[in-house]
Protein backbone atom coordinates (compact mmCIF):
# COMPACT_ATOMS: atom_id res chain seq x y z
CA UNK A 1 210.50 142.84 59.69
CA UNK A 2 212.13 139.20 60.04
CA UNK A 3 215.54 138.15 59.10
CA UNK A 4 215.32 135.24 56.68
CA UNK A 5 218.29 133.18 55.76
CA UNK A 6 217.95 132.52 51.99
CA UNK A 7 219.48 129.19 50.83
CA UNK A 8 220.06 128.09 47.21
CA UNK A 9 218.05 125.74 45.15
CA UNK A 10 218.79 122.31 43.76
CA UNK A 11 222.18 121.39 42.40
CA UNK A 12 221.97 117.88 40.96
CA UNK A 13 219.06 118.36 38.62
CA UNK A 14 220.35 121.87 37.59
CA UNK A 15 223.67 120.09 36.54
CA UNK A 16 221.71 117.38 34.59
CA UNK A 17 219.92 120.25 32.83
CA UNK A 18 223.08 122.30 31.88
CA UNK A 19 225.35 119.61 31.17
CA UNK A 20 223.06 117.30 29.23
CA UNK A 21 224.43 114.38 31.14
CA UNK A 22 222.23 111.35 31.95
CA UNK A 23 220.86 110.96 35.42
CA UNK A 24 222.86 108.30 37.45
CA UNK A 25 223.94 107.90 41.06
CA UNK A 26 227.10 109.67 40.22
CA UNK A 27 225.78 112.47 38.02
CA UNK A 28 226.55 115.44 40.06
CA UNK A 29 229.89 113.96 41.22
CA UNK A 30 231.00 112.95 37.74
CA UNK A 31 230.45 116.35 36.18
CA UNK A 32 233.25 118.02 38.42
CA UNK A 33 235.46 115.63 36.62
CA UNK A 34 234.20 116.00 32.92
CA UNK A 35 232.91 119.81 33.20
CA UNK A 36 234.99 121.70 35.74
CA UNK A 37 233.60 125.07 36.47
CA UNK A 38 230.02 124.20 35.77
CA UNK A 39 229.42 123.74 39.55
CA UNK A 40 230.81 127.21 40.14
CA UNK A 41 228.47 128.67 37.40
CA UNK A 42 225.48 127.33 39.31
CA UNK A 43 226.77 128.61 42.69
CA UNK A 44 227.09 132.00 40.99
CA UNK A 45 223.74 132.06 39.47
CA UNK A 46 222.05 131.09 42.89
CA UNK A 47 224.07 134.06 44.41
CA UNK A 48 223.18 136.49 41.77
CA UNK A 49 219.39 135.48 42.36
CA UNK A 50 219.65 136.37 46.05
CA UNK A 51 220.97 133.26 48.00
CA UNK A 52 223.06 133.89 50.93
CA UNK A 53 224.08 130.30 51.63
CA UNK A 54 225.81 128.29 49.02
CA UNK A 55 225.58 124.61 49.46
CA UNK A 56 228.52 122.54 48.45
CA UNK A 57 228.13 119.73 45.71
CA UNK A 58 229.04 117.02 47.85
CA UNK A 59 225.67 115.41 48.78
CA UNK A 60 226.51 112.07 47.07
CA UNK A 61 230.24 111.92 47.75
CA UNK A 62 230.12 108.90 49.96
CA UNK A 63 232.35 105.80 49.79
CA UNK A 64 229.40 103.44 49.47
CA UNK A 65 228.23 105.78 46.42
CA UNK A 66 231.63 105.95 44.90
CA UNK A 67 232.63 102.26 45.19
CA UNK A 68 232.36 99.96 42.18
CA UNK A 69 230.01 97.17 42.19
CA UNK A 70 227.66 98.61 44.80
CA UNK A 71 224.02 98.03 44.37
CA UNK A 72 223.46 101.70 43.43
CA UNK A 73 226.45 101.72 41.10
CA UNK A 74 224.70 101.21 37.89
CA UNK A 75 223.44 103.65 35.26
CA UNK A 76 219.77 103.51 33.98
CA UNK A 77 220.73 101.25 31.07
CA UNK A 78 222.43 98.71 33.46
CA UNK A 79 226.12 99.96 32.74
CA UNK A 80 228.30 99.76 35.87
CA UNK A 81 229.72 103.16 36.82
CA UNK A 82 233.33 103.62 37.21
CA UNK A 83 235.04 103.08 40.65
CA UNK A 84 235.73 106.44 42.05
CA UNK A 85 236.52 105.69 45.83
CA UNK A 86 240.15 106.66 45.33
CA UNK A 87 239.09 110.06 44.30
CA UNK A 88 236.89 110.50 47.58
CA UNK A 89 239.12 113.24 49.00
CA UNK A 90 239.98 114.76 45.49
CA UNK A 91 236.33 115.20 44.83
CA UNK A 92 235.49 116.83 48.03
CA UNK A 93 238.35 119.22 47.43
CA UNK A 94 236.79 119.93 43.91
CA UNK A 95 233.53 120.67 45.26
CA UNK A 96 234.88 123.07 47.80
CA UNK A 97 237.00 124.97 45.28
CA UNK A 98 233.88 125.41 43.16
CA UNK A 99 231.96 126.69 46.00
CA UNK A 100 234.69 129.34 46.65
CA UNK A 101 233.51 131.18 43.67
CA UNK A 102 230.93 132.77 45.94
CA UNK A 103 232.70 132.93 49.15
CA UNK A 104 232.28 136.81 49.24
CA UNK A 105 228.66 136.49 48.84
CA UNK A 106 227.63 134.84 51.99
CA UNK A 107 228.07 131.44 53.94
CA UNK A 108 229.03 128.19 52.66
CA UNK A 109 227.23 125.02 53.88
CA UNK A 110 228.92 121.75 53.61
CA UNK A 111 226.34 119.37 52.35
CA UNK A 112 226.36 115.72 53.60
CA UNK A 113 223.74 113.61 52.18
CA UNK A 114 222.54 110.33 53.74
CA UNK A 115 224.58 107.07 53.83
CA UNK A 116 223.06 104.11 51.97
CA UNK A 117 220.34 105.83 49.62
CA UNK A 118 218.18 108.91 49.63
CA UNK A 119 214.79 108.30 51.48
CA UNK A 120 215.65 104.75 52.42
CA UNK A 121 215.90 104.34 56.40
CA UNK A 122 216.18 100.65 55.75
CA UNK A 123 219.42 100.96 53.98
CA UNK A 124 221.00 103.33 56.35
CA UNK A 125 223.95 101.74 58.39
CA UNK A 126 223.51 100.93 62.21
CA UNK A 127 224.44 104.14 64.13
CA UNK A 128 227.86 102.68 65.52
CA UNK A 129 228.86 102.22 61.82
CA UNK A 130 227.42 105.48 60.41
CA UNK A 131 229.10 107.94 62.90
CA UNK A 132 232.80 107.35 61.62
CA UNK A 133 231.55 107.52 58.04
CA UNK A 134 229.80 110.93 58.57
CA UNK A 135 232.51 112.09 60.45
CA UNK A 136 235.12 111.39 57.91
CA UNK A 137 233.15 113.75 55.47
CA UNK A 138 232.51 116.26 58.04
CA UNK A 139 236.08 116.59 58.77
CA UNK A 140 237.01 117.12 55.17
CA UNK A 141 234.55 119.87 54.59
CA UNK A 142 235.05 121.63 58.06
CA UNK A 143 237.99 123.82 57.28
CA UNK A 144 236.36 125.30 54.18
CA UNK A 145 232.78 125.74 55.30
CA UNK A 146 230.81 127.97 57.77
CA UNK A 147 228.28 125.06 58.74
CA UNK A 148 227.48 121.55 58.10
CA UNK A 149 224.18 120.80 56.65
CA UNK A 150 223.22 116.97 56.85
CA UNK A 151 220.60 116.76 54.24
CA UNK A 152 217.52 114.25 53.67
CA UNK A 153 217.74 112.52 56.90
CA UNK A 154 215.20 109.62 56.91
CA UNK A 155 215.26 108.52 60.31
CA UNK A 156 215.76 109.09 64.03
CA UNK A 157 218.72 107.09 64.08
CA UNK A 158 220.32 108.60 60.99
CA UNK A 159 219.88 111.98 62.89
CA UNK A 160 221.49 110.82 66.00
CA UNK A 161 224.59 109.48 63.74
CA UNK A 162 224.66 113.04 61.92
CA UNK A 163 224.72 114.97 64.98
CA UNK A 164 227.38 113.06 66.89
CA UNK A 165 229.65 113.23 63.68
CA UNK A 166 229.12 117.00 63.11
CA UNK A 167 229.70 117.61 66.72
CA UNK A 168 233.18 116.34 66.32
CA UNK A 169 234.08 119.47 64.19
CA UNK A 170 232.92 122.40 66.36
CA UNK A 171 230.98 123.79 63.53
CA UNK A 172 227.20 124.68 63.46
CA UNK A 173 225.20 121.71 62.60
CA UNK A 174 221.92 121.84 60.71
CA UNK A 175 219.82 118.81 60.38
CA UNK A 176 217.37 118.54 57.36
CA UNK A 177 214.72 115.83 57.38
CA UNK A 178 212.96 114.28 54.59
CA UNK A 179 209.26 113.75 55.39
CA UNK A 180 206.60 111.74 53.95
CA UNK A 181 204.96 113.58 50.79
CA UNK A 182 201.58 112.58 52.03
CA UNK A 183 202.07 113.20 55.75
CA UNK A 184 204.54 115.81 56.72
CA UNK A 185 204.22 114.99 60.55
CA UNK A 186 206.07 111.79 59.76
CA UNK A 187 209.64 111.09 58.45
CA UNK A 188 210.33 108.67 55.46
CA UNK A 189 210.87 105.91 58.16
CA UNK A 190 207.39 106.44 59.44
CA UNK A 191 208.50 107.93 62.78
CA UNK A 192 206.99 111.20 63.88
CA UNK A 193 208.65 114.51 63.26
CA UNK A 194 207.93 115.49 66.83
CA UNK A 195 210.67 113.04 67.94
CA UNK A 196 213.03 114.52 65.41
CA UNK A 197 212.61 117.71 66.92
CA UNK A 198 213.80 116.43 70.45
CA UNK A 199 217.08 115.30 68.58
CA UNK A 200 217.43 118.62 66.80
CA UNK A 201 217.33 120.45 70.16
CA UNK A 202 220.97 119.65 70.31
CA UNK A 203 221.74 120.77 66.60
CA UNK A 204 221.87 124.60 65.60
CA UNK A 205 218.93 124.32 63.13
CA UNK A 206 216.39 121.99 62.01
CA UNK A 207 214.77 121.84 58.59
CA UNK A 208 212.53 119.75 56.23
CA UNK A 209 214.05 119.12 52.78
CA UNK A 210 213.45 116.98 49.59
CA UNK A 211 209.89 116.56 50.14
CA UNK A 212 206.66 117.89 48.54
CA UNK A 213 206.06 121.74 49.36
CA UNK A 214 202.49 120.64 50.46
CA UNK A 215 203.99 118.36 53.13
CA UNK A 216 206.13 121.10 54.80
CA UNK A 217 203.51 122.93 57.03
CA UNK A 218 203.03 119.82 59.03
CA UNK A 219 206.84 119.38 59.69
CA UNK A 220 207.16 123.10 60.41
CA UNK A 221 204.19 123.11 63.00
CA UNK A 222 206.00 120.18 64.73
CA UNK A 223 209.53 122.09 64.57
CA UNK A 224 207.87 125.26 66.12
CA UNK A 225 207.51 123.28 69.46
CA UNK A 226 211.25 123.37 69.82
CA UNK A 227 213.51 126.50 70.39
CA UNK A 228 215.95 125.98 67.45
CA UNK A 229 215.81 128.08 64.23
CA UNK A 230 213.78 126.27 61.69
CA UNK A 231 212.92 126.22 57.96
CA UNK A 232 212.19 124.02 54.89
CA UNK A 233 213.56 123.58 51.13
CA UNK A 234 211.03 121.62 49.18
CA UNK A 235 211.62 119.55 45.77
CA UNK A 236 209.40 120.08 42.80
CA UNK A 237 209.42 116.49 41.74
CA UNK A 238 206.16 114.62 41.16
CA UNK A 239 205.35 112.82 44.43
CA UNK A 240 207.78 110.45 45.88
CA UNK A 241 205.37 107.47 46.45
CA UNK A 242 206.14 104.61 48.78
CA UNK A 243 206.53 102.30 45.94
CA UNK A 244 209.32 104.65 44.41
CA UNK A 245 211.03 104.99 47.82
CA UNK A 246 211.03 101.31 48.25
CA UNK A 247 212.25 100.67 44.68
CA UNK A 248 215.51 102.20 45.27
CA UNK A 249 215.46 103.96 41.72
CA UNK A 250 217.50 106.99 40.83
CA UNK A 251 215.91 110.46 40.09
CA UNK A 252 215.80 109.49 36.42
CA UNK A 253 212.49 107.84 37.39
CA UNK A 254 211.12 111.16 38.59
CA UNK A 255 209.85 114.04 36.55
CA UNK A 256 209.43 117.74 37.45
CA UNK A 257 206.07 119.04 38.35
CA UNK A 258 204.56 121.38 35.93
CA UNK A 259 202.70 123.33 38.51
CA UNK A 260 205.64 124.28 40.60
CA UNK A 261 207.25 127.24 38.78
CA UNK A 262 208.70 130.00 40.74
CA UNK A 263 205.63 131.89 41.57
CA UNK A 264 203.71 128.84 42.76
CA UNK A 265 206.92 127.67 44.71
CA UNK A 266 207.19 131.02 46.30
CA UNK A 267 203.50 130.99 47.45
CA UNK A 268 204.56 127.92 49.40
CA UNK A 269 207.60 129.57 50.86
CA UNK A 270 205.69 132.66 52.01
CA UNK A 271 203.23 130.38 53.83
CA UNK A 272 206.28 128.75 55.66
CA UNK A 273 207.69 132.06 56.64
CA UNK A 274 204.10 133.03 58.11
CA UNK A 275 204.45 129.91 60.16
CA UNK A 276 207.67 131.02 61.77
CA UNK A 277 210.26 129.66 59.21
CA UNK A 278 213.47 131.63 59.18
CA UNK A 279 215.55 129.41 56.79
CA UNK A 280 213.92 128.85 53.38
CA UNK A 281 215.46 127.72 49.88
CA UNK A 282 214.82 125.03 47.34
CA UNK A 283 215.82 121.53 46.74
CA UNK A 284 215.58 119.25 43.50
CA UNK A 285 213.94 120.69 40.39
CA UNK A 286 214.20 124.40 41.73
CA UNK A 287 216.60 126.42 40.08
CA UNK A 288 217.80 130.18 40.18
CA UNK A 289 214.54 131.52 39.04
CA UNK A 290 212.86 129.99 41.90
CA UNK A 291 215.27 131.57 44.34
CA UNK A 292 215.04 134.97 42.50
CA UNK A 293 211.34 134.91 43.05
CA UNK A 294 211.47 134.18 46.61
CA UNK A 295 214.07 136.94 47.34
CA UNK A 296 211.76 139.36 45.55
CA UNK A 297 208.73 138.19 47.73
CA UNK A 298 210.58 138.28 50.89
CA UNK A 299 211.85 141.91 50.14
CA UNK A 300 208.36 143.17 49.18
CA UNK A 301 206.89 141.56 52.53
CA UNK A 302 209.46 143.83 54.23
CA UNK A 303 212.01 140.79 55.31
CA UNK A 304 215.55 141.15 55.59
CA UNK A 305 217.52 138.48 53.73
CA UNK A 306 220.54 137.23 55.63
């Protein structure tokens, strides 16, 4: 029997589904202002499904995402989104309060998404500029969370910045890398995952996230060369092609896979566990039903969910 840490699933796409709000760079952030309590509802549903780690709804709360006039600050119809930078700290507090709804059900992971844009190593700031920006978020989250989860890391330079920022808090730091959907042995930057493993040796866990489930085995095989706990949580999007990534479009341009329901997704997860993964869960377009099926399958295989 193996102790497996079961993460929750996707938050942003689930909030879109429940709120009916259009997808935009601020959709998961704006919903906390428009529909307070909805994020807590999602957290509770994941906890009931079996998740033992709740990931805060803070992935996109970066100053560069909130600032009016930024290149990624427009809705799909071309409308400029409101400037929310003045609400930077308030939005983090709101997300932490929503996550507090499941404080008694396990650990809370403070989510910190990438600067610049998801998947885009070329838009990530230089390391010296990035470290204080990540550290500002990490220090806001630290008093209310159990660990820091840096998500969708696209490059080695970004990973170094995340690790340096996280280490300023004294909390455990988990690094989650996004890998090429067609070649899971490489990051979105094209750099080898094997090099990411070297950086992650100074973290507390290393994961692959927000990539196709089929790409995860290659990443996990690379992770297994290190001595950190490792795992994966994939998305259920149609393939993130290089053309999509280079275009800088939002999730509004993506669609959910019809072949990645809870049972199919859990098949992938159980393969990851067989490869040594001890931390598993779901990312975009997975929901509480996916987590419930993973929990069921883990228990049926004799694993302990932690």
